[in-house]
Amino acid sequence: MQTTSTMNKPLAGRKALVTGGARGIGAAIVKRLAGDGASVAFTYVSAQSKAEELVQEIKSAGGQALAIRADSADFEALKGAVEETIQSFGGIDILVNNAGITSLKPYDQFTLEEFDQLVAVNLKAVFVAVQAAAPQMKPGGRVINIGSVAAEFNPFPGNSLYVSTKAAVAGLTRALARDLAPQGITVNNIQPGMIDTDMNPENGPYASGAQMIPLGRYGKASEIASMVAYISSPEAGYITGASLNIDGGGSV
Ligand SMILES: NC(=O)c1ccc[n+]([C@@H]2O[C@H](COP(=O)([O-])OP(=O)(O)OC[C@H]3O[C@@H](n4cnc5c(N)ncnc54)[C@H](OP(=O)(O)O)[C@@H]3O)[C@@H](O)[C@H]2O)c1
C-alpha cells in the first residue's frame, strides 16, 4: 500500500546520474527526479554556472544534488562520474544518458572528425556509462537513454549523422534490455520530438517542422522529464527494451 510519503516522493532513496544535466532536457530531468525524492548527480561541460545554480535550487528545496564536470567524449571522465555518484550517494539505481549533440549539414560536407564526435557523445558514451553503472545496480535498476524520434522519422535533409547515432541508440537499448534483464534492470529509450531547448529553439532552424505536429506545438523539457520519472518508478517495472516517442504525434 502507498503511504502519503511514497505517493509524494515515489523515488525517495533512489540514486540517479543524469549526463548533460545543467540545461535543457537534462536539467528538467534532474529537477523532476530530485523533486520525486531521488538523490541526483549530473554531469556538465560548459554550463558551469547553470550547474551550480541547479544544485543550489535543489538543495534549497531540501533535495540532494551533485554536479560533476565530465565530458561524455572523455570516457575515463565519464566512468569517473559514475564512480563519484556511487561514492557520494552510496550506490546508483538510475542512469539517464541524456547528453547529446547535433549537427545539420549536407552529408558530403561532414568531416570524419565530426562523425567521430557525434558517435562518441551520442552513442559510445551511452555504452561506456552503462558498462560502468549497470554492474553496480541492484534489481530494480533503470537505464534510460534519451534518443530521438528522428531515429524513426526524419523530415529534415542534412541530418545523416544525428539520425544514425539515435537509431543506433534504439538498437543498443533493445540489445541491452535483454543483457540486463537477468539482473532485474530495465533499459528504455525515450525519443523526444521537437522540444524547445537551446538545441532546438521554437524559433530556430527546425521551427517549420512544428507545422507537421498534430498537437500543433513544440514540447516542453518537463514533458520528457515526466516520462523519465515514470520509467524510473517501480510502476514501470515491466517496461524494457522500449523506444517511447514523446512527440505530440509528429511521427504518426
Ligand atoms: N530538443 C530537442 O528537440 C530534442 C529532440 C530529440 C532528442 N533530443 C535529445 O535530448 C538530449 C538533450 O537535448 P537538449 O535539447 O536538452 O540539448 P541542449 O539544450 O543542446 O543541451 C545539451 C546538453 O548536453 C550536454 N552535452 C553536450 N555535449 C556534451 C559532452 N560532450 N559531454 C557531456 N555533456 C554534453 C550539454 O552540457 P553543457 O551545457 O554543460 O556543455 C547540455 O547539458 C540530447 O540527447 C538530444 O539529442 C532533443
Coordinates of C-alpha atoms in Angstrom, one line a residue, residues 28-198:
A28 CA 14.3 19.3 -16.4
I29 CA 15.1 15.6 -15.7
V30 CA 17.4 16.5 -12.8
K31 CA 14.7 18.7 -11.3
R32 CA 11.9 16.2 -11.7
L33 CA 13.9 13.2 -10.3
A34 CA 15.1 15.4 -7.3
G35 CA 11.5 16.6 -6.8
D36 CA 10.3 13.0 -6.7
G37 CA 12.8 12.3 -3.9
A38 CA 15.9 10.9 -5.7
S39 CA 19.5 12.0 -4.9
V40 CA 20.6 13.2 -8.3
A41 CA 24.1 13.7 -9.7
F42 CA 24.6 15.2 -13.1
T43 CA 27.4 16.0 -15.5
Y44 CA 28.1 19.2 -17.3
V45 CA 30.8 20.5 -19.6
S46 CA 30.4 24.2 -20.5
A47 CA 27.4 25.2 -18.3
Q48 CA 29.2 25.5 -15.0
S49 CA 27.2 28.4 -13.6
K50 CA 23.9 26.8 -14.5
A51 CA 25.1 23.6 -12.9
E52 CA 25.9 25.4 -9.7
E53 CA 22.6 27.2 -9.7
L54 CA 20.7 23.9 -10.2
V55 CA 22.5 22.3 -7.3
Q56 CA 21.6 25.2 -5.1
E57 CA 18.0 25.2 -6.2
I58 CA 17.6 21.5 -5.4
K59 CA 19.4 21.8 -2.0
S60 CA 17.3 24.8 -1.0
A61 CA 14.2 22.7 -1.7
G62 CA 15.6 20.0 0.7
G63 CA 16.9 17.7 -2.0
Q64 CA 20.3 16.2 -2.7
A65 CA 22.2 17.1 -5.9
L66 CA 25.8 16.9 -7.1
A67 CA 27.3 18.5 -10.2
I68 CA 30.3 16.7 -11.8
R69 CA 32.3 18.2 -14.7
A70 CA 32.7 15.4 -17.2
D71 CA 32.9 15.4 -21.0
S72 CA 31.0 12.4 -22.3
A73 CA 33.5 12.0 -25.1
D74 CA 36.3 11.6 -22.4
F75 CA 35.4 8.1 -21.5
E76 CA 37.6 8.0 -18.4
A77 CA 36.0 11.2 -17.1
L78 CA 32.5 9.7 -17.7
K79 CA 33.4 6.5 -15.9
G80 CA 34.8 8.7 -13.1
A81 CA 31.4 10.5 -12.9
V82 CA 29.6 7.1 -12.4
E83 CA 32.2 6.3 -9.7
E84 CA 31.8 9.7 -8.0
T85 CA 28.0 9.2 -7.9
I86 CA 28.4 5.8 -6.3
Q87 CA 30.9 7.1 -3.8
S88 CA 28.8 10.2 -2.9
F89 CA 25.4 8.6 -2.6
G90 CA 26.3 5.0 -1.7
G91 CA 25.1 3.5 -5.0
I92 CA 23.4 4.1 -8.3
D93 CA 19.9 3.0 -9.3
I94 CA 19.0 5.2 -12.2
L95 CA 21.3 6.2 -15.2
V96 CA 19.9 8.7 -17.6
N97 CA 22.0 9.0 -20.8
N98 CA 20.8 12.4 -21.9
A99 CA 24.0 14.3 -23.1
G100 CA 23.8 14.8 -26.8
I101 CA 24.9 17.0 -29.7
T102 CA 23.6 17.6 -33.2
S103 CA 24.9 19.0 -36.5
L104 CA 22.8 19.7 -39.6
K105 CA 24.7 19.8 -42.9
P106 CA 24.7 18.1 -46.3
Y107 CA 26.1 14.6 -46.0
D108 CA 29.1 15.3 -48.3
Q109 CA 30.3 18.2 -46.1
F110 CA 30.7 16.3 -42.8
T111 CA 34.3 15.5 -41.9
L112 CA 35.2 12.2 -40.3
E113 CA 36.2 14.0 -37.2
E114 CA 32.6 15.3 -36.9
F115 CA 31.4 11.8 -37.5
D116 CA 33.6 10.5 -34.6
Q117 CA 32.5 13.3 -32.3
L118 CA 28.8 12.7 -32.8
V119 CA 29.3 8.9 -32.4
A120 CA 31.4 9.5 -29.3
V121 CA 28.9 11.7 -27.4
N122 CA 25.6 10.3 -28.7
L123 CA 26.4 6.6 -28.8
K124 CA 29.7 5.4 -27.5
A125 CA 29.3 7.4 -24.2
V126 CA 25.9 5.6 -23.7
F127 CA 27.7 2.2 -23.9
V128 CA 30.6 3.3 -21.6
A129 CA 28.2 4.7 -19.0
V130 CA 26.1 1.5 -19.0
Q131 CA 29.3 -0.6 -18.7
A132 CA 30.3 1.4 -15.7
A133 CA 27.0 1.8 -13.9
A134 CA 24.9 -1.4 -14.6
P135 CA 27.2 -3.8 -12.8
Q136 CA 26.8 -1.7 -9.6
M137 CA 22.9 -1.6 -9.8
K138 CA 20.6 -3.8 -7.8
P139 CA 17.5 -5.4 -9.1
G140 CA 15.0 -2.6 -9.9
G141 CA 17.8 -0.5 -11.6
R142 CA 17.0 1.7 -14.5
V143 CA 18.9 2.7 -17.6
I144 CA 17.1 5.4 -19.5
N145 CA 18.5 6.7 -22.8
I146 CA 17.4 9.9 -24.4
G147 CA 17.3 9.1 -28.1
S148 CA 15.3 11.0 -30.7
V149 CA 12.2 10.4 -32.7
A150 CA 14.5 11.2 -35.6
A151 CA 15.6 7.6 -35.4
E152 CA 12.2 6.7 -36.9
F153 CA 11.0 9.8 -38.7
N154 CA 13.4 12.4 -40.0
P155 CA 11.8 15.2 -42.0
F156 CA 15.0 17.3 -42.5
P157 CA 17.8 17.0 -45.0
G158 CA 21.3 17.2 -43.6
N159 CA 20.6 15.0 -40.5
S160 CA 22.6 11.9 -41.5
L161 CA 25.0 11.7 -38.6
Y162 CA 22.5 12.6 -35.8
V163 CA 19.8 10.2 -37.2
S164 CA 22.4 7.4 -37.4
T165 CA 23.5 7.8 -33.8
K166 CA 20.0 8.0 -32.5
A167 CA 18.9 4.9 -34.5
A168 CA 21.9 3.1 -33.0
V169 CA 20.8 4.1 -29.5
A170 CA 17.4 2.5 -30.2
G171 CA 19.1 -0.7 -31.3
L172 CA 21.5 -0.6 -28.3
T173 CA 18.6 -0.2 -26.0
R174 CA 16.9 -3.4 -27.3
A175 CA 20.1 -5.4 -27.0
L176 CA 21.0 -4.2 -23.5
A177 CA 17.4 -4.8 -22.3
R178 CA 18.0 -8.5 -23.0
D179 CA 21.5 -8.4 -21.5
L180 CA 20.4 -6.7 -18.2
A181 CA 17.0 -8.4 -17.7
P182 CA 18.6 -11.2 -15.7
Q183 CA 19.9 -8.6 -13.2
G184 CA 16.4 -7.1 -12.9
I185 CA 17.5 -3.9 -14.6
T186 CA 15.3 -2.3 -17.3
V187 CA 16.7 -0.4 -20.3
N188 CA 14.5 2.0 -22.2
N189 CA 14.9 4.7 -24.8
I190 CA 12.8 7.9 -24.7
Q191 CA 12.6 9.6 -28.1
P192 CA 11.7 13.2 -27.9
G193 CA 10.2 15.1 -30.9
M194 CA 10.6 18.8 -31.2
I195 CA 11.4 20.1 -27.7
D196 CA 12.1 23.8 -27.0
T197 CA 15.7 23.9 -25.8
D198 CA 19.0 25.6 -26.9

